[in-house]
Amino acid sequence: SGGEVVRLAATDGCAIGAHSVHHLALSHQGFDTRQREILESKTALERLLERRVDAFAYPYGDVCDGA
């Protein structure tokens, strides 16, 4: 839940990063879908934490070029 994420983010040594909105394998998606998944996830997390989020973890470790 959102409260759990906020509490976890306040823990020393814990880094919080975006992960995507729908947990899709991004290399199998078009550019627009990849971009939307990444940016919407980042934006929602930044609103929740009230701070900038720079880290991103690809779902399934499915890294692709041109995200």
Tab-separated table of N, CA, C and O in Angstrom:
chain	number	residue	atom	x	y	z
A	1	SER	N	0.851	-1.194	0.000
A	1	SER	CA	0.000	0.000	0.000
A	1	SER	C	0.882	1.237	0.000
A	1	SER	O	2.081	1.161	0.254
A	2	GLY	N	0.266	2.378	-0.237
A	2	GLY	CA	1.002	3.633	-0.261
A	2	GLY	C	1.692	3.943	1.050
A	2	GLY	O	2.832	4.402	1.077
A	3	GLY	N	0.993	3.675	2.164
A	3	GLY	CA	1.577	3.932	3.472
A	3	GLY	C	2.815	3.088	3.719
A	3	GLY	O	3.791	3.555	4.305
A	4	GLU	N	2.787	1.844	3.271
A	4	GLU	CA	3.945	0.963	3.431
A	4	GLU	C	5.138	1.478	2.635
A	4	GLU	O	6.275	1.438	3.105
A	5	VAL	N	4.886	1.975	1.440
A	5	VAL	CA	5.953	2.502	0.600
A	5	VAL	C	6.557	3.739	1.257
A	5	VAL	O	7.784	3.887	1.301
A	6	VAL	N	5.724	4.614	1.778
A	6	VAL	CA	6.214	5.824	2.455
A	6	VAL	C	7.071	5.440	3.655
A	6	VAL	O	8.158	5.990	3.869
A	7	ARG	N	6.602	4.490	4.471
A	7	ARG	CA	7.381	4.050	5.639
A	7	ARG	C	8.701	3.413	5.212
A	7	ARG	O	9.752	3.667	5.799
A	8	LEU	N	8.668	2.600	4.180
A	8	LEU	CA	9.875	1.960	3.687
A	8	LEU	C	10.863	3.001	3.158
A	8	LEU	O	12.069	2.903	3.412
A	9	ALA	N	10.366	3.997	2.461
A	9	ALA	CA	11.226	5.052	1.916
A	9	ALA	C	11.908	5.857	3.017
A	9	ALA	O	12.976	6.424	2.799
A	10	ALA	N	11.304	5.904	4.201
A	10	ALA	CA	11.883	6.644	5.330
A	10	ALA	C	12.930	5.821	6.078
A	10	ALA	O	13.593	6.333	6.977
A	11	THR	N	13.109	4.567	5.710
A	11	THR	CA	14.067	3.681	6.364
A	11	THR	C	15.473	3.967	5.853
A	11	THR	O	15.702	4.014	4.640
A	12	ASP	N	16.418	4.160	6.789
A	12	ASP	CA	17.812	4.383	6.397
A	12	ASP	C	18.326	3.235	5.548
A	12	ASP	O	18.089	2.062	5.849
A	13	GLY	N	19.019	3.574	4.469
A	13	GLY	CA	19.622	2.580	3.608
A	13	GLY	C	18.684	1.950	2.604
A	13	GLY	O	19.078	1.046	1.872
A	14	CYS	N	17.443	2.403	2.541
A	14	CYS	CA	16.471	1.834	1.614
A	14	CYS	C	16.253	2.791	0.450
A	14	CYS	O	15.932	3.954	0.648
A	15	ALA	N	16.448	2.298	-0.754
A	15	ALA	CA	16.215	3.096	-1.958
A	15	ALA	C	14.896	2.663	-2.587
A	15	ALA	O	14.593	1.471	-2.661
A	16	ILE	N	14.129	3.620	-3.052
A	16	ILE	CA	12.842	3.357	-3.703
A	16	ILE	C	12.939	3.805	-5.155
A	16	ILE	O	13.373	4.917	-5.439
A	17	GLY	N	12.521	2.947	-6.061
A	17	GLY	CA	12.536	3.291	-7.471
A	17	GLY	C	11.234	2.890	-8.140
A	17	GLY	O	10.478	2.077	-7.617
A	18	ALA	N	10.996	3.469	-9.297
A	18	ALA	CA	9.802	3.141	-10.078
A	18	ALA	C	9.976	1.753	-10.699
A	18	ALA	O	11.087	1.218	-10.780
A	19	HIS	N	8.874	1.164	-11.161
A	19	HIS	CA	8.933	-0.211	-11.668
A	19	HIS	C	8.021	-0.429	-12.880
A	19	HIS	O	8.117	-1.466	-13.514
A	20	SER	N	7.158	0.444	-13.198
A	20	SER	CA	6.175	0.432	-14.285
A	20	SER	C	4.782	0.393	-13.668
A	20	SER	O	4.630	0.121	-12.487
A	21	VAL	N	3.787	0.656	-14.476
A	21	VAL	CA	2.411	0.707	-13.980
A	21	VAL	C	1.771	-0.682	-13.992
A	21	VAL	O	1.193	-1.120	-13.009
A	22	HIS	N	1.897	-1.390	-15.107
A	22	HIS	CA	1.199	-2.670	-15.268
A	22	HIS	C	2.123	-3.877	-15.297
A	22	HIS	O	1.685	-4.974	-15.630
A	23	HIS	N	3.401	-3.684	-14.958
A	23	HIS	CA	4.372	-4.779	-14.869
A	23	HIS	C	4.457	-5.561	-16.175
A	23	HIS	O	4.465	-6.801	-16.196
A	24	LEU	N	4.561	-4.840	-17.283
A	24	LEU	CA	4.671	-5.462	-18.611
A	24	LEU	C	6.133	-5.763	-18.936
A	24	LEU	O	7.034	-5.083	-18.451
A	25	ALA	N	6.376	-6.761	-19.749
A	25	ALA	CA	7.709	-6.997	-20.300
A	25	ALA	C	7.938	-5.894	-21.333
A	25	ALA	O	7.395	-5.928	-22.438
A	26	LEU	N	8.714	-4.886	-20.968
A	26	LEU	CA	8.798	-3.665	-21.775
A	26	LEU	C	9.420	-3.875	-23.150
A	26	LEU	O	9.079	-3.153	-24.088
A	27	SER	N	10.306	-4.857	-23.307
A	27	SER	CA	10.915	-5.076	-24.631
A	27	SER	C	9.896	-5.588	-25.654
A	27	SER	O	10.154	-5.562	-26.849
A	28	HIS	N	8.733	-6.011	-25.183
A	28	HIS	CA	7.678	-6.502	-26.076
A	28	HIS	C	6.614	-5.438	-26.351
A	28	HIS	O	5.588	-5.743	-26.956
A	29	GLN	N	6.875	-4.212	-25.918
A	29	GLN	CA	5.913	-3.120	-26.068
A	29	GLN	C	6.466	-2.077	-27.028
A	29	GLN	O	7.672	-1.960	-27.199
A	30	GLY	N	5.568	-1.307	-27.621
A	30	GLY	CA	5.980	-0.208	-28.475
A	30	GLY	C	6.540	0.939	-27.650
A	30	GLY	O	6.377	0.997	-26.426
A	31	PHE	N	7.211	1.860	-28.326
A	31	PHE	CA	7.851	2.986	-27.647
A	31	PHE	C	6.866	3.757	-26.775
A	31	PHE	O	7.161	4.070	-25.621
A	32	ASP	N	5.692	4.087	-27.299
A	32	ASP	CA	4.720	4.884	-26.543
A	32	ASP	C	4.280	4.173	-25.261
A	32	ASP	O	4.164	4.793	-24.211
A	33	THR	N	4.055	2.880	-25.340
A	33	THR	CA	3.653	2.114	-24.157
A	33	THR	C	4.787	2.078	-23.146
A	33	THR	O	4.574	2.273	-21.945
A	34	ARG	N	6.012	1.820	-23.605
A	34	ARG	CA	7.165	1.802	-22.687
A	34	ARG	C	7.307	3.137	-21.978
A	34	ARG	O	7.456	3.194	-20.753
A	35	GLN	N	7.235	4.204	-22.752
A	35	GLN	CA	7.405	5.536	-22.172
A	35	GLN	C	6.302	5.837	-21.156
A	35	GLN	O	6.565	6.331	-20.062
A	36	ARG	N	5.079	5.507	-21.483
A	36	ARG	CA	3.947	5.753	-20.590
A	36	ARG	C	4.083	4.935	-19.303
A	36	ARG	O	3.884	5.447	-18.207
A	37	GLU	N	4.438	3.662	-19.417
A	37	GLU	CA	4.615	2.799	-18.245
A	37	GLU	C	5.671	3.355	-17.296
A	37	GLU	O	5.486	3.383	-16.083
A	38	ILE	N	6.776	3.792	-17.850
A	38	ILE	CA	7.877	4.312	-17.035
A	38	ILE	C	7.523	5.660	-16.415
A	38	ILE	O	7.661	5.857	-15.202
A	39	LEU	N	7.034	6.583	-17.221
A	39	LEU	CA	6.765	7.934	-16.716
A	39	LEU	C	5.597	7.974	-15.736
A	39	LEU	O	5.670	8.677	-14.720
A	40	GLU	N	4.533	7.232	-16.005
A	40	GLU	CA	3.398	7.236	-15.078
A	40	GLU	C	3.778	6.608	-13.739
A	40	GLU	O	3.366	7.082	-12.683
A	41	SER	N	4.583	5.574	-13.781
A	41	SER	CA	5.044	4.934	-12.551
A	41	SER	C	5.907	5.901	-11.742
A	41	SER	O	5.737	6.061	-10.530
A	42	LYS	N	6.830	6.562	-12.411
A	42	LYS	CA	7.722	7.529	-11.763
A	42	LYS	C	6.926	8.687	-11.167
A	42	LYS	O	7.130	9.067	-10.011
A	43	THR	N	6.000	9.224	-11.919
A	43	THR	CA	5.196	10.360	-11.469
A	43	THR	C	4.350	9.998	-10.251
A	43	THR	O	4.291	10.757	-9.278
A	44	ALA	N	3.705	8.837	-10.286
A	44	ALA	CA	2.868	8.415	-9.156
A	44	ALA	C	3.709	8.229	-7.895
A	44	ALA	O	3.299	8.631	-6.800
A	45	LEU	N	4.874	7.638	-8.035
A	45	LEU	CA	5.744	7.419	-6.884
A	45	LEU	C	6.270	8.745	-6.334
A	45	LEU	O	6.341	8.938	-5.116
A	46	GLU	N	6.610	9.682	-7.210
A	46	GLU	CA	7.073	10.994	-6.758
A	46	GLU	C	5.974	11.748	-6.011
A	46	GLU	O	6.243	12.409	-5.008
A	47	ARG	N	4.757	11.630	-6.469
A	47	ARG	CA	3.636	12.270	-5.754
A	47	ARG	C	3.456	11.651	-4.373
A	47	ARG	O	3.247	12.348	-3.388
A	48	LEU	N	3.534	10.344	-4.303
A	48	LEU	CA	3.359	9.640	-3.039
A	48	LEU	C	4.459	9.993	-2.044
A	48	LEU	O	4.185	10.275	-0.870
A	49	LEU	N	5.703	10.022	-2.511
A	49	LEU	CA	6.844	10.258	-1.629
A	49	LEU	C	7.184	11.727	-1.449
A	49	LEU	O	7.990	12.083	-0.593
A	50	GLU	N	6.602	12.564	-2.306
A	50	GLU	CA	6.861	14.006	-2.289
A	50	GLU	C	8.349	14.312	-2.443
A	50	GLU	O	8.920	15.151	-1.762
A	51	ARG	N	8.985	13.556	-3.353
A	51	ARG	CA	10.391	13.790	-3.681
A	51	ARG	C	10.691	13.161	-5.031
A	51	ARG	O	9.912	12.350	-5.551
A	52	ARG	N	11.823	13.539	-5.582
A	52	ARG	CA	12.239	13.024	-6.886
A	52	ARG	C	12.625	11.542	-6.787
A	52	ARG	O	13.239	11.112	-5.816
A	53	VAL	N	12.266	10.783	-7.811
A	53	VAL	CA	12.623	9.367	-7.904
A	53	VAL	C	13.463	9.192	-9.170
A	53	VAL	O	13.006	9.512	-10.263
A	54	ASP	N	14.693	8.707	-9.001
A	54	ASP	CA	15.593	8.533	-10.143
A	54	ASP	C	15.816	7.079	-10.524
A	54	ASP	O	16.240	6.790	-11.630
A	55	ALA	N	15.558	6.164	-9.622
A	55	ALA	CA	15.826	4.746	-9.889
A	55	ALA	C	14.651	4.103	-10.620
A	55	ALA	O	13.497	4.476	-10.446
A	56	PHE	N	14.972	3.100	-11.452
A	56	PHE	CA	13.945	2.343	-12.152
A	56	PHE	C	14.405	0.892	-12.267
A	56	PHE	O	15.542	0.621	-12.655
A	57	ALA	N	13.532	-0.035	-11.945
A	57	ALA	CA	13.817	-1.460	-12.090
A	57	ALA	C	12.896	-2.024	-13.172
A	57	ALA	O	11.672	-1.907	-13.076
A	58	TYR	N	13.478	-2.603	-14.200
A	58	TYR	CA	12.685	-3.165	-15.284
A	58	TYR	C	11.953	-4.422	-14.817
A	58	TYR	O	12.557	-5.298	-14.204
A	59	PRO	N	10.650	-4.515	-15.099
A	59	PRO	CA	9.924	-5.737	-14.768
A	59	PRO	C	10.600	-6.947	-15.420
A	59	PRO	O	10.992	-6.890	-16.600
A	60	TYR	N	10.760	-8.004	-14.688
A	60	TYR	CA	11.366	-9.251	-15.166
A	60	TYR	C	12.834	-9.083	-15.583
A	60	TYR	O	13.400	-9.955	-16.222
A	61	GLY	N	13.444	-7.917	-15.260
A	61	GLY	CA	14.808	-7.651	-15.715
A	61	GLY	C	14.873	-7.467	-17.215
A	61	GLY	O	15.920	-7.545	-17.843
A	62	ASP	N	13.737	-7.182	-17.836
A	62	ASP	CA	13.561	-7.118	-19.282
A	62	ASP	C	13.977	-5.742	-19.817
A	62	ASP	O	13.137	-4.908	-20.118
A	63	VAL	N	15.275	-5.513	-19.901
A	63	VAL	CA	15.825	-4.230	-20.331
A	63	VAL	C	15.752	-4.120	-21.849
A	63	VAL	O	15.991	-5.085	-22.558
A	64	CYS	N	15.426	-2.925	-22.315
A	64	CYS	CA	15.395	-2.690	-23.759
A	64	CYS	C	15.957	-1.309	-24.062
A	64	CYS	O	15.935	-0.425	-23.221
A	65	ASP	N	16.460	-1.124	-25.253
A	65	ASP	CA	16.960	0.176	-25.690
A	65	ASP	C	15.796	1.061	-26.106
A	65	ASP	O	14.753	0.574	-26.519
A	66	GLY	N	15.987	2.360	-25.976
A	66	GLY	CA	15.008	3.305	-26.488
A	66	GLY	C	13.778	3.495	-25.644
A	66	GLY	O	12.749	3.921	-26.135
A	67	ALA	N	13.852	3.193	-24.344
A	67	ALA	CA	12.687	3.387	-23.488
A	67	ALA	C	12.420	4.850	-23.348
A	67	ALA	O	11.353	5.299	-23.214
